[in-house]
Every structure is written in structure tokens, then in C-alpha cells.
mmCIF file of C-alpha atoms (C1' of nucleotides) in Angstrom:
data_model
loop_
_atom_site.group_PDB
_atom_site.id
_atom_site.type_symbol
_atom_site.label_atom_id
_atom_site.label_comp_id
_atom_site.label_asym_id
_atom_site.label_seq_id
_atom_site.Cartn_x
_atom_site.Cartn_y
_atom_site.Cartn_z
ATOM 1 C CA MET A 1 0.000 0.000 0.000
ATOM 2 C CA THR A 2 2.946 2.271 0.575
ATOM 3 C CA GLY A 3 4.421 2.352 -2.904
ATOM 4 C CA VAL A 4 7.675 4.123 -3.659
ATOM 5 C CA GLU A 5 6.024 6.890 -5.624
ATOM 6 C CA ASP A 6 3.124 7.518 -3.273
ATOM 7 C CA ARG A 7 2.539 11.073 -2.132
ATOM 8 C CA ASP A 8 5.706 12.310 -3.814
ATOM 9 C CA ALA A 9 7.788 10.436 -1.304
ATOM 10 C CA GLY A 10 10.780 10.875 -3.589
ATOM 11 C CA ARG A 11 10.397 14.621 -3.569
ATOM 12 C CA GLU A 12 9.952 14.674 0.181
ATOM 13 C CA LEU A 13 13.048 12.551 0.617
ATOM 14 C CA SER A 14 14.903 14.888 -1.659
ATOM 15 C CA THR A 15 13.740 17.944 0.268
ATOM 16 C CA ALA A 16 14.636 16.348 3.582
ATOM 17 C CA VAL A 17 18.117 15.478 2.352
ATOM 18 C CA VAL A 18 18.708 19.016 1.132
ATOM 19 C CA ALA A 19 17.426 20.534 4.373
ATOM 20 C CA PHE A 20 19.715 18.269 6.357
ATOM 21 C CA HIS A 21 22.703 19.252 4.233
ATOM 22 C CA GLU A 22 21.913 22.918 4.717
ATOM 23 C CA ALA A 23 21.765 22.403 8.459
ATOM 24 C CA VAL A 24 25.103 20.570 8.458
ATOM 25 C CA GLY A 25 26.622 23.331 6.362
ATOM 26 C CA ALA A 26 25.321 26.045 8.671
ATOM 27 C CA THR A 27 26.637 24.165 11.687
ATOM 28 C CA LEU A 28 30.095 23.620 10.245
ATOM 29 C CA GLY A 29 30.406 26.903 8.367
ATOM 30 C CA VAL A 30 30.768 25.360 4.925
ATOM 31 C CA THR A 31 28.739 25.899 1.776
ATOM 32 C CA ALA A 32 26.909 23.340 -0.323
ATOM 33 C CA VAL A 33 29.711 23.569 -2.864
ATOM 34 C CA ASP A 34 32.237 22.893 -0.121
ATOM 35 C CA GLN A 35 30.368 19.744 0.819
ATOM 36 C CA ARG A 36 30.309 18.553 -2.758
ATOM 37 C CA ALA A 37 34.032 19.250 -2.939
ATOM 38 C CA LEU A 38 34.530 17.172 0.188
ATOM 39 C CA ALA A 39 32.594 14.335 -1.421
ATOM 40 C CA VAL A 40 34.951 14.527 -4.394
ATOM 41 C CA ILE A 41 37.977 14.499 -2.104
ATOM 42 C CA MET A 42 36.682 11.501 -0.156
ATOM 43 C CA GLY A 43 35.766 9.702 -3.338
ATOM 44 C CA ALA A 44 39.209 10.154 -4.823
ATOM 45 C CA GLY A 45 41.208 9.664 -1.627
ATOM 46 C CA SER A 46 43.197 12.791 -2.349
ATOM 47 C CA VAL A 47 43.200 15.440 -5.046
ATOM 48 C CA SER A 48 45.187 18.509 -6.037
ATOM 49 C CA ALA A 49 43.578 21.949 -6.075
ATOM 50 C CA GLY A 50 43.541 21.954 -9.849
ATOM 51 C CA GLU A 51 41.834 18.585 -10.076
ATOM 52 C CA LEU A 52 39.270 19.755 -7.573
ATOM 53 C CA ALA A 53 38.668 22.935 -9.574
ATOM 54 C CA LYS A 54 37.994 20.911 -12.712
ATOM 55 C CA GLU A 55 35.791 18.432 -10.890
ATOM 56 C CA ILE A 56 33.469 20.956 -9.256
ATOM 57 C CA GLY A 57 33.572 23.522 -12.044
ATOM 58 C CA LEU A 58 35.259 26.425 -10.282
ATOM 59 C CA THR A 59 38.299 28.541 -11.023
ATOM 60 C CA PRO A 60 41.526 27.787 -9.145
ATOM 61 C CA GLY A 61 41.054 31.022 -7.245
ATOM 62 C CA ALA A 62 37.725 29.878 -5.872
ATOM 63 C CA VAL A 63 39.167 26.511 -4.867
ATOM 64 C CA THR A 64 41.516 28.262 -2.469
ATOM 65 C CA GLY A 65 38.451 29.497 -0.601
ATOM 66 C CA VAL A 66 36.773 26.095 -0.679
ATOM 67 C CA VAL A 67 39.794 24.387 0.829
ATOM 68 C CA ASP A 68 40.202 27.231 3.357
ATOM 69 C CA ARG A 69 36.688 26.654 4.648
ATOM 70 C CA LEU A 70 36.990 22.873 4.693
ATOM 71 C CA ALA A 71 40.291 23.127 6.562
ATOM 72 C CA ARG A 72 38.907 25.655 9.045
ATOM 73 C CA ALA A 73 35.994 23.310 9.718
ATOM 74 C CA GLY A 74 38.470 20.503 10.353
ATOM 75 C CA LEU A 75 37.084 18.477 7.476
ATOM 76 C CA ALA A 76 40.061 18.520 5.106
ATOM 77 C CA ARG A 77 43.807 18.961 5.201
ATOM 78 C CA ARG A 78 46.024 20.809 2.755
ATOM 79 C CA GLU A 79 49.600 19.590 2.452
ATOM 80 C CA PRO A 80 52.292 20.239 -0.121
ATOM 81 C CA ASP A 81 52.897 17.360 -2.478
ATOM 82 C CA PRO A 82 56.386 16.006 -1.662
ATOM 83 C CA GLU A 83 56.778 14.937 -5.287
ATOM 84 C CA ASP A 84 55.916 18.335 -6.726
ATOM 85 C CA ARG A 85 55.960 21.191 -4.297
ATOM 86 C CA ARG A 86 53.814 23.416 -6.463
ATOM 87 C CA ARG A 87 50.936 21.031 -5.944
ATOM 88 C CA LEU A 88 48.715 20.408 -2.961
ATOM 89 C CA VAL A 89 47.609 17.075 -1.613
ATOM 90 C CA ILE A 90 44.129 17.707 -0.306
ATOM 91 C CA THR A 91 42.731 14.924 1.860
ATOM 92 C CA ALA A 92 39.679 14.467 4.040
ATOM 93 C CA VAL A 93 40.335 14.301 7.773
ATOM 94 C CA PRO A 94 39.335 10.732 8.676
ATOM 95 C CA GLY A 95 36.181 10.600 10.747
ATOM 96 C CA ALA A 96 35.621 14.347 10.833
ATOM 97 C CA PHE A 97 32.726 14.331 8.407
ATOM 98 C CA GLY A 98 31.352 11.225 10.059
ATOM 99 C CA ASP A 99 31.330 13.045 13.408
ATOM 100 C CA ALA A 100 29.106 15.747 11.997
ATOM 101 C CA PHE A 101 26.776 13.006 10.830
ATOM 102 C CA SER A 102 27.071 10.760 13.842
ATOM 103 C CA GLY A 103 23.505 11.345 14.994
ATOM 104 C CA LEU A 104 22.256 10.507 11.547
ATOM 105 C CA ALA A 105 24.484 7.458 11.216
ATOM 106 C CA GLU A 106 23.186 6.027 14.484
ATOM 107 C CA ALA A 107 19.578 6.679 13.601
ATOM 108 C CA MET A 108 20.022 5.127 10.180
ATOM 109 C CA ALA A 109 21.728 2.086 11.668
ATOM 110 C CA GLY A 110 18.753 1.657 13.994
ATOM 111 C CA LEU A 111 16.462 1.945 11.021
ATOM 112 C CA THR A 112 18.369 -0.701 9.093
ATOM 113 C CA GLU A 113 17.902 -3.168 11.932
ATOM 114 C CA ARG A 114 14.188 -3.169 11.323
ATOM 115 C CA TYR A 115 14.621 -5.038 8.065
ATOM 116 C CA THR A 116 15.544 -8.611 7.256
ATOM 117 C CA PRO A 117 18.765 -9.206 5.328
ATOM 118 C CA ALA A 118 16.701 -9.863 2.202
ATOM 119 C CA GLU A 119 14.834 -6.606 2.664
ATOM 120 C CA GLN A 120 18.080 -4.759 3.307
ATOM 121 C CA ALA A 121 19.375 -6.130 0.036
ATOM 122 C CA VAL A 122 16.333 -4.780 -1.808
ATOM 123 C CA ILE A 123 16.755 -1.358 -0.201
ATOM 124 C CA GLY A 124 20.461 -1.318 -0.939
ATOM 125 C CA ASP A 125 19.809 -2.217 -4.543
ATOM 126 C CA TRP A 126 17.235 0.549 -4.866
ATOM 127 C CA VAL A 127 19.587 3.089 -3.310
ATOM 128 C CA THR A 128 22.410 2.107 -5.643
ATOM 129 C CA ARG A 129 20.233 2.367 -8.716
ATOM 130 C CA THR A 130 18.675 5.623 -7.545
ATOM 131 C CA ILE A 131 22.146 7.134 -7.174
ATOM 132 C CA ALA A 132 22.888 6.128 -10.758
ATOM 133 C CA VAL A 133 19.633 7.693 -11.962
ATOM 134 C CA LEU A 134 20.287 10.934 -10.084
ATOM 135 C CA ARG A 135 23.809 11.217 -11.452
ATOM 136 C CA GLU A 136 22.594 10.638 -14.974
ATOM 137 C CA GLN A 137 19.814 13.215 -14.644
ATOM 138 C CA THR A 138 22.212 15.703 -13.087
ATOM 139 C CA ARG A 139 24.583 15.203 -15.990
ATOM 140 C CA ILE A 140 21.763 15.827 -18.460
ATOM 141 C CA LEU A 141 20.682 19.022 -16.697
ATOM 142 C CA ASN A 142 24.233 20.327 -16.527
ATOM 143 C CA GLU A 143 24.806 19.613 -20.200
ATOM 144 C CA ARG A 144 21.839 21.740 -21.209
ATOM 145 C CA ARG A 145 23.796 24.871 -20.277
ATOM 146 C CA MET B 1 25.557 -8.643 -0.454
ATOM 147 C CA THR B 2 24.501 -5.089 -1.090
ATOM 148 C CA GLY B 3 23.508 -3.894 2.370
ATOM 149 C CA VAL B 4 22.044 -0.456 2.952
ATOM 150 C CA GLU B 5 25.124 0.861 4.713
ATOM 151 C CA ASP B 6 27.696 -0.558 2.341
ATOM 152 C CA ARG B 7 30.280 1.834 0.993
ATOM 153 C CA ASP B 8 28.537 4.866 2.477
ATOM 154 C CA ALA B 9 25.670 4.433 0.069
ATOM 155 C CA GLY B 10 23.633 6.798 2.203
ATOM 156 C CA ARG B 11 26.200 9.525 1.866
ATOM 157 C CA GLU B 12 26.486 8.959 -1.870
ATOM 158 C CA LEU B 13 22.729 9.123 -2.212
ATOM 159 C CA SER B 14 22.738 12.299 -0.197
ATOM 160 C CA THR B 15 25.459 13.842 -2.345
ATOM 161 C CA ALA B 16 23.696 12.819 -5.532
ATOM 162 C CA VAL B 17 20.431 14.370 -4.333
ATOM 163 C CA VAL B 18 22.140 17.642 -3.461
ATOM 164 C CA ALA B 19 23.994 17.764 -6.765
ATOM 165 C CA PHE B 20 20.736 17.186 -8.620
ATOM 166 C CA HIS B 21 19.027 19.962 -6.692
ATOM 167 C CA GLU B 22 21.850 22.345 -7.470
ATOM 168 C CA ALA B 23 21.538 21.495 -11.155
ATOM 169 C CA VAL B 24 17.776 22.060 -11.086
ATOM 170 C CA GLY B 25 18.287 25.364 -9.299
ATOM 171 C CA ALA B 26 20.883 26.518 -11.806
ATOM 172 C CA THR B 27 18.614 25.529 -14.688
ATOM 173 C CA LEU B 28 15.563 27.318 -13.322
ATOM 174 C CA GLY B 29 17.365 30.285 -11.779
ATOM 175 C CA VAL B 30 16.242 29.612 -8.229
ATOM 176 C CA THR B 31 18.293 29.133 -5.080
ATOM 177 C CA ALA B 32 18.281 26.227 -2.651
ATOM 178 C CA VAL B 33 16.249 28.340 -0.246
ATOM 179 C CA ASP B 34 13.731 29.041 -3.003
ATOM 180 C CA GLN B 35 13.311 25.339 -3.559
ATOM 181 C CA ARG B 36 12.749 24.718 0.119
ATOM 182 C CA ALA B 37 10.194 27.519 0.097
ATOM 183 C CA LEU B 38 8.462 25.860 -2.827
ATOM 184 C CA ALA B 39 8.341 22.621 -0.880
ATOM 185 C CA VAL B 40 6.669 24.486 1.980
ATOM 186 C CA ILE B 41 4.169 26.047 -0.419
ATOM 187 C CA MET B 42 3.343 22.708 -2.001
ATOM 188 C CA GLY B 43 3.082 21.043 1.372
ATOM 189 C CA ALA B 44 0.661 23.645 2.693
ATOM 190 C CA GLY B 45 -1.319 24.126 -0.508
ATOM 191 C CA SER B 46 -1.022 27.879 -0.173
ATOM 192 C CA VAL B 47 0.656 30.254 2.240
ATOM 193 C CA SER B 48 0.930 33.975 2.840
ATOM 194 C CA ALA B 49 4.282 35.752 2.585
ATOM 195 C CA GLY B 50 4.429 36.129 6.354
ATOM 196 C CA GLU B 51 3.789 32.441 6.970
ATOM 197 C CA LEU B 52 6.458 31.571 4.457
ATOM 198 C CA ALA B 53 8.909 33.932 6.153
ATOM 199 C CA LYS B 54 8.332 32.240 9.488
ATOM 200 C CA GLU B 55 8.537 28.754 8.020
ATOM 201 C CA ILE B 56 11.854 29.183 6.222
ATOM 202 C CA GLY B 57 13.398 31.579 8.730
ATOM 203 C CA LEU B 58 13.778 34.687 6.602
ATOM 204 C CA THR B 59 12.646 38.276 7.005
ATOM 205 C CA PRO B 60 9.575 39.460 5.084
ATOM 206 C CA GLY B 61 11.893 41.523 2.902
ATOM 207 C CA ALA B 62 13.761 38.441 1.786
ATOM 208 C CA VAL B 63 10.548 36.550 1.080
ATOM 209 C CA THR B 64 9.661 39.111 -1.564
ATOM 210 C CA GLY B 65 12.804 38.069 -3.415
ATOM 211 C CA VAL B 66 12.081 34.365 -2.935
ATOM 212 C CA VAL B 67 8.577 34.687 -4.392
ATOM 213 C CA ASP B 68 9.886 36.913 -7.199
ATOM 214 C CA ARG B 69 12.311 34.215 -8.287
ATOM 215 C CA LEU B 70 9.789 31.391 -7.968
ATOM 216 C CA ALA B 71 7.238 33.403 -9.965
ATOM 217 C CA ARG B 72 9.787 34.341 -12.634
ATOM 218 C CA ALA B 73 10.674 30.655 -12.975
ATOM 219 C CA GLY B 74 6.983 29.865 -13.402
ATOM 220 C CA LEU B 75 6.962 27.700 -10.289
ATOM 221 C CA ALA B 76 4.693 29.775 -8.056
ATOM 222 C CA ARG B 77 1.969 32.364 -8.324
ATOM 223 C CA ARG B 78 1.393 35.412 -6.164
ATOM 224 C CA GLU B 79 -2.202 36.626 -5.870
ATOM 225 C CA PRO B 80 -3.876 39.040 -3.487
ATOM 226 C CA ASP B 81 -6.029 37.369 -0.874
ATOM 227 C CA PRO B 82 -9.650 38.315 -1.676
ATOM 228 C CA GLU B 83 -10.496 38.075 2.023
ATOM 229 C CA ASP B 84 -7.726 40.414 3.136
ATOM 230 C CA ARG B 85 -6.145 42.450 0.413
ATOM 231 C CA ARG B 86 -3.002 43.141 2.396
ATOM 232 C CA ARG B 87 -2.159 39.457 2.254
ATOM 233 C CA LEU B 88 -0.835 37.308 -0.539
ATOM 234 C CA VAL B 89 -1.988 33.860 -1.486
ATOM 235 C CA ILE B 90 1.120 32.132 -2.730
ATOM 236 C CA THR B 91 0.504 28.867 -4.553
ATOM 237 C CA ALA B 92 2.591 26.449 -6.556
ATOM 238 C CA VAL B 93 1.849 26.331 -10.280
ATOM 239 C CA PRO B 94 0.469 22.820 -10.787
ATOM 240 C CA GLY B 95 2.837 20.605 -12.716
ATOM 241 C CA ALA B 96 5.535 23.233 -13.166
ATOM 242 C CA PHE B 97 7.920 21.727 -10.675
ATOM 243 C CA GLY B 98 7.113 18.280 -11.988
ATOM 244 C CA ASP B 99 8.096 19.407 -15.482
ATOM 245 C CA ALA B 100 11.544 20.355 -14.289
ATOM 246 C CA PHE B 101 11.812 16.890 -12.831
ATOM 247 C CA SER B 102 10.106 15.025 -15.626
ATOM 248 C CA GLY B 103 13.280 13.240 -16.724
ATOM 249 C CA LEU B 104 13.869 12.115 -13.187
ATOM 250 C CA ALA B 105 10.262 11.084 -12.656
ATOM 251 C CA GLU B 106 10.325 8.886 -15.744
ATOM 252 C CA ALA B 107 13.608 7.287 -14.820
ATOM 253 C CA MET B 108 12.417 6.634 -11.286
ATOM 254 C CA ALA B 109 9.177 5.136 -12.566
ATOM 255 C CA GLY B 110 11.212 2.802 -14.742
ATOM 256 C CA LEU B 111 13.294 1.886 -11.748
ATOM 257 C CA THR B 112 10.220 1.122 -9.648
ATOM 258 C CA GLU B 113 9.014 -1.368 -12.249
ATOM 259 C CA ARG B 114 11.991 -3.569 -11.527
ATOM 260 C CA TYR B 115 10.599 -4.480 -8.125
ATOM 261 C CA THR B 116 7.710 -6.676 -7.033
ATOM 262 C CA PRO B 117 4.848 -5.012 -5.156
ATOM 263 C CA ALA B 118 6.173 -6.497 -1.912
ATOM 264 C CA GLU B 119 9.619 -5.092 -2.598
ATOM 265 C CA GLN B 120 8.145 -1.733 -3.501
ATOM 266 C CA ALA B 121 6.382 -1.727 -0.167
ATOM 267 C CA VAL B 122 9.677 -2.335 1.644
ATOM 268 C CA ILE B 123 11.375 0.463 -0.273
ATOM 269 C CA GLY B 124 8.470 2.809 0.359
ATOM 270 C CA ASP B 125 8.557 2.035 4.031
ATOM 271 C CA TRP B 126 12.280 2.685 4.194
ATOM 272 C CA VAL B 127 11.925 5.978 2.340
ATOM 273 C CA THR B 128 9.156 7.125 4.681
ATOM 274 C CA ARG B 129 11.152 6.261 7.775
ATOM 275 C CA THR B 130 14.320 7.793 6.354
ATOM 276 C CA ILE B 131 12.462 11.052 5.758
ATOM 277 C CA ALA B 132 11.380 11.039 9.404
ATOM 278 C CA VAL B 133 14.950 10.401 10.556
ATOM 279 C CA LEU B 134 16.329 13.190 8.376
ATOM 280 C CA ARG B 135 13.739 15.670 9.601
ATOM 281 C CA GLU B 136 14.459 14.790 13.196
ATOM 282 C CA GLN B 137 18.227 15.107 12.728
ATOM 283 C CA THR B 138 17.780 18.402 10.894
ATOM 284 C CA ARG B 139 15.690 19.692 13.768
ATOM 285 C CA ILE B 140 18.387 18.698 16.254
ATOM 286 C CA LEU B 141 21.113 20.426 14.245
ATOM 287 C CA ASN B 142 19.071 23.585 13.861
ATOM 288 C CA GLU B 143 18.304 23.684 17.566
ATOM 289 C CA ARG B 144 21.979 23.695 18.472
ATOM 290 C CA ARG B 145 22.291 27.250 17.200
ATOM 291 C "C1'" DC C 1 71.090 26.993 -15.645
ATOM 292 C "C1'" DA C 2 68.090 30.158 -17.987
ATOM 293 C "C1'" DC C 3 63.494 29.998 -19.837
ATOM 294 C "C1'" DG C 4 58.910 28.675 -20.494
ATOM 295 C "C1'" DA C 5 55.232 25.996 -18.436
ATOM 296 C "C1'" DT C 6 52.466 24.685 -14.497
ATOM 297 C "C1'" DA C 7 50.227 24.988 -9.620
ATOM 298 C "C1'" DT C 8 48.410 27.752 -6.337
ATOM 299 C "C1'" DT C 9 47.470 32.116 -3.996
ATOM 300 C "C1'" DT C 10 46.153 36.846 -3.719
ATOM 301 C "C1'" DC C 11 43.383 40.548 -4.883
ATOM 302 C "C1'" DA C 12 40.220 43.833 -7.067
ATOM 303 C "C1'" DG C 13 35.902 43.903 -9.103
ATOM 304 C "C1'" DT C 14 31.275 41.941 -9.493
ATOM 305 C "C1'" DA C 15 27.058 39.516 -8.478
ATOM 306 C "C1'" DT C 16 23.783 37.713 -5.360
ATOM 307 C "C1'" DG C 17 20.929 37.550 -1.531
ATOM 308 C "C1'" DC C 18 20.150 38.785 3.213
ATOM 309 C "C1'" DT C 19 18.857 42.171 7.144
ATOM 310 C "C1'" DG C 20 16.651 46.099 9.090
ATOM 311 C "C1'" DA C 21 14.208 50.147 8.463
ATOM 312 C "C1'" DA C 22 11.248 53.192 6.013
ATOM 313 C "C1'" DC C 23 7.156 53.202 3.184
ATOM 314 C "C1'" DT C 24 2.441 51.997 1.163
ATOM 315 C "C1'" DA C 25 -1.871 49.928 1.474
ATOM 316 C "C1'" DA C 26 -5.493 47.726 3.797
ATOM 317 C "C1'" DA C 27 -7.776 46.031 7.886
ATOM 318 C "C1'" DT C 28 -9.277 46.699 12.742
ATOM 319 C "C1'" DT C 29 -10.495 49.279 16.786
ATOM 320 C "C1'" DG C 30 -12.323 52.792 19.857
ATOM 321 C "C1'" DC D 1 -13.969 57.926 10.854
ATOM 322 C "C1'" DA D 2 -9.382 58.880 12.886
ATOM 323 C "C1'" DA D 3 -5.777 56.181 14.983
ATOM 324 C "C1'" DT D 4 -3.443 52.005 15.315
ATOM 325 C "C1'" DT D 5 -2.036 47.642 13.739
ATOM 326 C "C1'" DT D 6 -0.794 44.364 10.242
ATOM 327 C "C1'" DA D 7 0.998 42.668 5.462
ATOM 328 C "C1'" DG D 8 4.006 43.181 2.062
ATOM 329 C "C1'" DT D 9 7.463 45.846 -0.761
ATOM 330 C "C1'" DT D 10 11.391 48.729 -1.465
ATOM 331 C "C1'" DC D 11 15.869 50.114 -0.615
ATOM 332 C "C1'" DA D 12 20.428 51.018 1.402
ATOM 333 C "C1'" DG D 13 24.047 48.670 3.600
ATOM 334 C "C1'" DC D 14 26.463 44.452 4.399
ATOM 335 C "C1'" DA D 15 28.334 39.781 3.842
ATOM 336 C "C1'" DT D 16 29.732 36.103 0.990
ATOM 337 C "C1'" DA D 17 31.639 33.809 -2.690
ATOM 338 C "C1'" DC D 18 32.856 33.829 -7.491
ATOM 339 C "C1'" DT D 19 35.751 35.358 -11.719
ATOM 340 C "C1'" DG D 20 39.770 36.872 -14.051
ATOM 341 C "C1'" DA D 21 44.225 38.588 -13.795
ATOM 342 C "C1'" DA D 22 48.567 39.382 -11.650
ATOM 343 C "C1'" DA D 23 52.025 37.572 -8.508
ATOM 344 C "C1'" DT D 24 54.802 33.726 -6.466
ATOM 345 C "C1'" DA D 25 56.896 29.380 -6.350
ATOM 346 C "C1'" DT D 26 58.380 25.252 -8.401
ATOM 347 C "C1'" DC D 27 59.146 22.127 -12.120
ATOM 348 C "C1'" DG D 28 60.872 20.440 -16.634
ATOM 349 C "C1'" DT D 29 63.738 21.206 -20.690
ATOM 350 C "C1'" DG D 30 66.961 22.561 -24.210
#
DNA sequence: CACGATATTTCAGTATGCTGAACTAAATTG
DNA sequence: CAATTTAGTTCAGCATACTGAAATATCGTG
């Protein structure tokens, strides 16, 4: 009776996610762009400022500010690359982002417990495929500009 | 094998949702706050400018700008309240927001088809509960300020 | 080892959106 | 029906973050 698309659940989920991100950003003093940059950094392990600029679509000058804010919030570190001292090695501070989300992580873990392993597999599959759909649709929107 | 919490799927979903919202905002010329305001408007059916100001935590002056941008994007309408001509009745334009998301809606509908009704029920339940968790965690974060 | 290329920072200029206060218009009250 | 209150808009001032260009430091190369 509670289908996935009932009552715009997807839109409500989306709105709730965005509101949560805004609250995290306000708490930590980082922008939405900063958080996306952090996601890129965590995804890649480490990146240089130039790579980050290309990835999030900003100029190198703006990336300085992004990394400043992430570093000030204790979320990322900026170190010179020992191999090429012009470059930076930007890394995420392990656990720091998780700390900001710890309340959420606990609550979500409690939620997961409610489901059988088979059900968890279904949910996990849906999440994975939804991520793929969102990325594709985001790509399409960004191309139309 | 693909559990809900594997590989920070939740965080990736979250990031993907935010990135999509940013792309929608950039396409339509509305800010993240505007989109949250629109969600409030759609949730309530219609609101006055003052109610909207209280709901999203902005001054009345800022709400004028929010409604301007939503109206310019064709997402909301601003009409005088016939009962009290000082007030505005702000409503969402039916379907307009859906149009912006039509690609996503189609893709998500296709995704839903992959699952049995029982599986869809599990996913729907998880989404509903996740929304509740996110709202609660957002509330907690916003209170700490 | 000098010269051009590359990585990042700094900085001035610009754009955007918010606040707070003054203003306009409409409702309520005595 | 004048005075007060309420709703929304306008506007000046402020904060933030971005761009583009100049400056600095380091690397690779002939």
C-alpha cells in the first residue's frame, strides 16, 4: 500500500536530504559547494587543487576558498605534495565528516535493523540504482547549459 | 551482499540528491532556499508571505525576493487574498515543478518497475522512515544554534 | 642553468541575496 | 472615521563567494 512513488515520497526525501545538508553546512560553516568538494575528495582519496577545480567547475582562485573553509571546519587537510611542491595534496580528515553526521548514522543504523537481510538487500539495490539515476539526470541538466 | 550501509551508500545518495538539486536550481534560476520555500508552499497548498517567512526563517523583505524568483521561474503564483487584500496567497503552479523533474520522474518510474509489489512496499517504508529520521536530525542540528 | 610551463594564492571587481528600516496599502479598533 | 495595527514591498548597507588577472613558487627542458 505504501508504494515508492506515493505522495511524492521521492520529492519529500529529496527535500529532507537538502534541508539536512543545509543544516550541516550552517553548523560547520561550509557551503553546499564545499560539501560537494569534500565528497569529491573523499571519493578520490586525495586530489590537487587543480583537479578539484575541474571536478566541481570552479576557477583555481575559488578553490583556495573552498579548501580554506573545509580546513577551518576541520574536514580537510592541505599539504604540499612532496613529489611536486607546487601542488597540494588535499585529503579528508578521517572521521571528521562522520562526526558531523554521527547522529544521523546512528539513527540510520537503527532503522536498518528493522529489516531482514533480504529486505536490506532490496533497499540497498534501490539506493544504488537511484544514485545512478540521479547522477545521470544531473549530468543531463548540466549539459543543457 | 549489497547492504544499505555498504560503501557509504547513504552519503552517496545524499550527495547525488544535493547535486541534482543544485543542477535544477541553476537551470531554473532559483536558489536552494527558493526550492525549500516551494516545498513548503506545495506542502501547505497555499501560504501567505508572512507564513512563508516564518517557516523558512527569513525576514519578510527576503521573502519578496524568494517569491519573485519562484514566480519568474513559473513555479509559483502570487495573488492578493480576496479576504484580506493586504495578504498574498502564494501557490505552486500545478505541474511546473514536476516538469523540471520530468526526466527524473520517468527514470524513477522505470526503476520502480523492476521491483515486485512487496519489494516496492519495503522500499516505500524505508523511504518514509528515512524522511522522518532526516527531519528529526535536521531539527536537532538547527536547535543547536 | 636560464626559460617557459604549471600549480596555487592573492586581490580587485562583481554579483547575489540577506537584514533592518522606512514606506504603502489595507484592515481593525475605539 | 481617525488612529493604530498588520501585510508586504522597497531600498540602502552588508556579507559572501565567485571570476579573471597578476604575482609567487616550483618544475621540466633545451
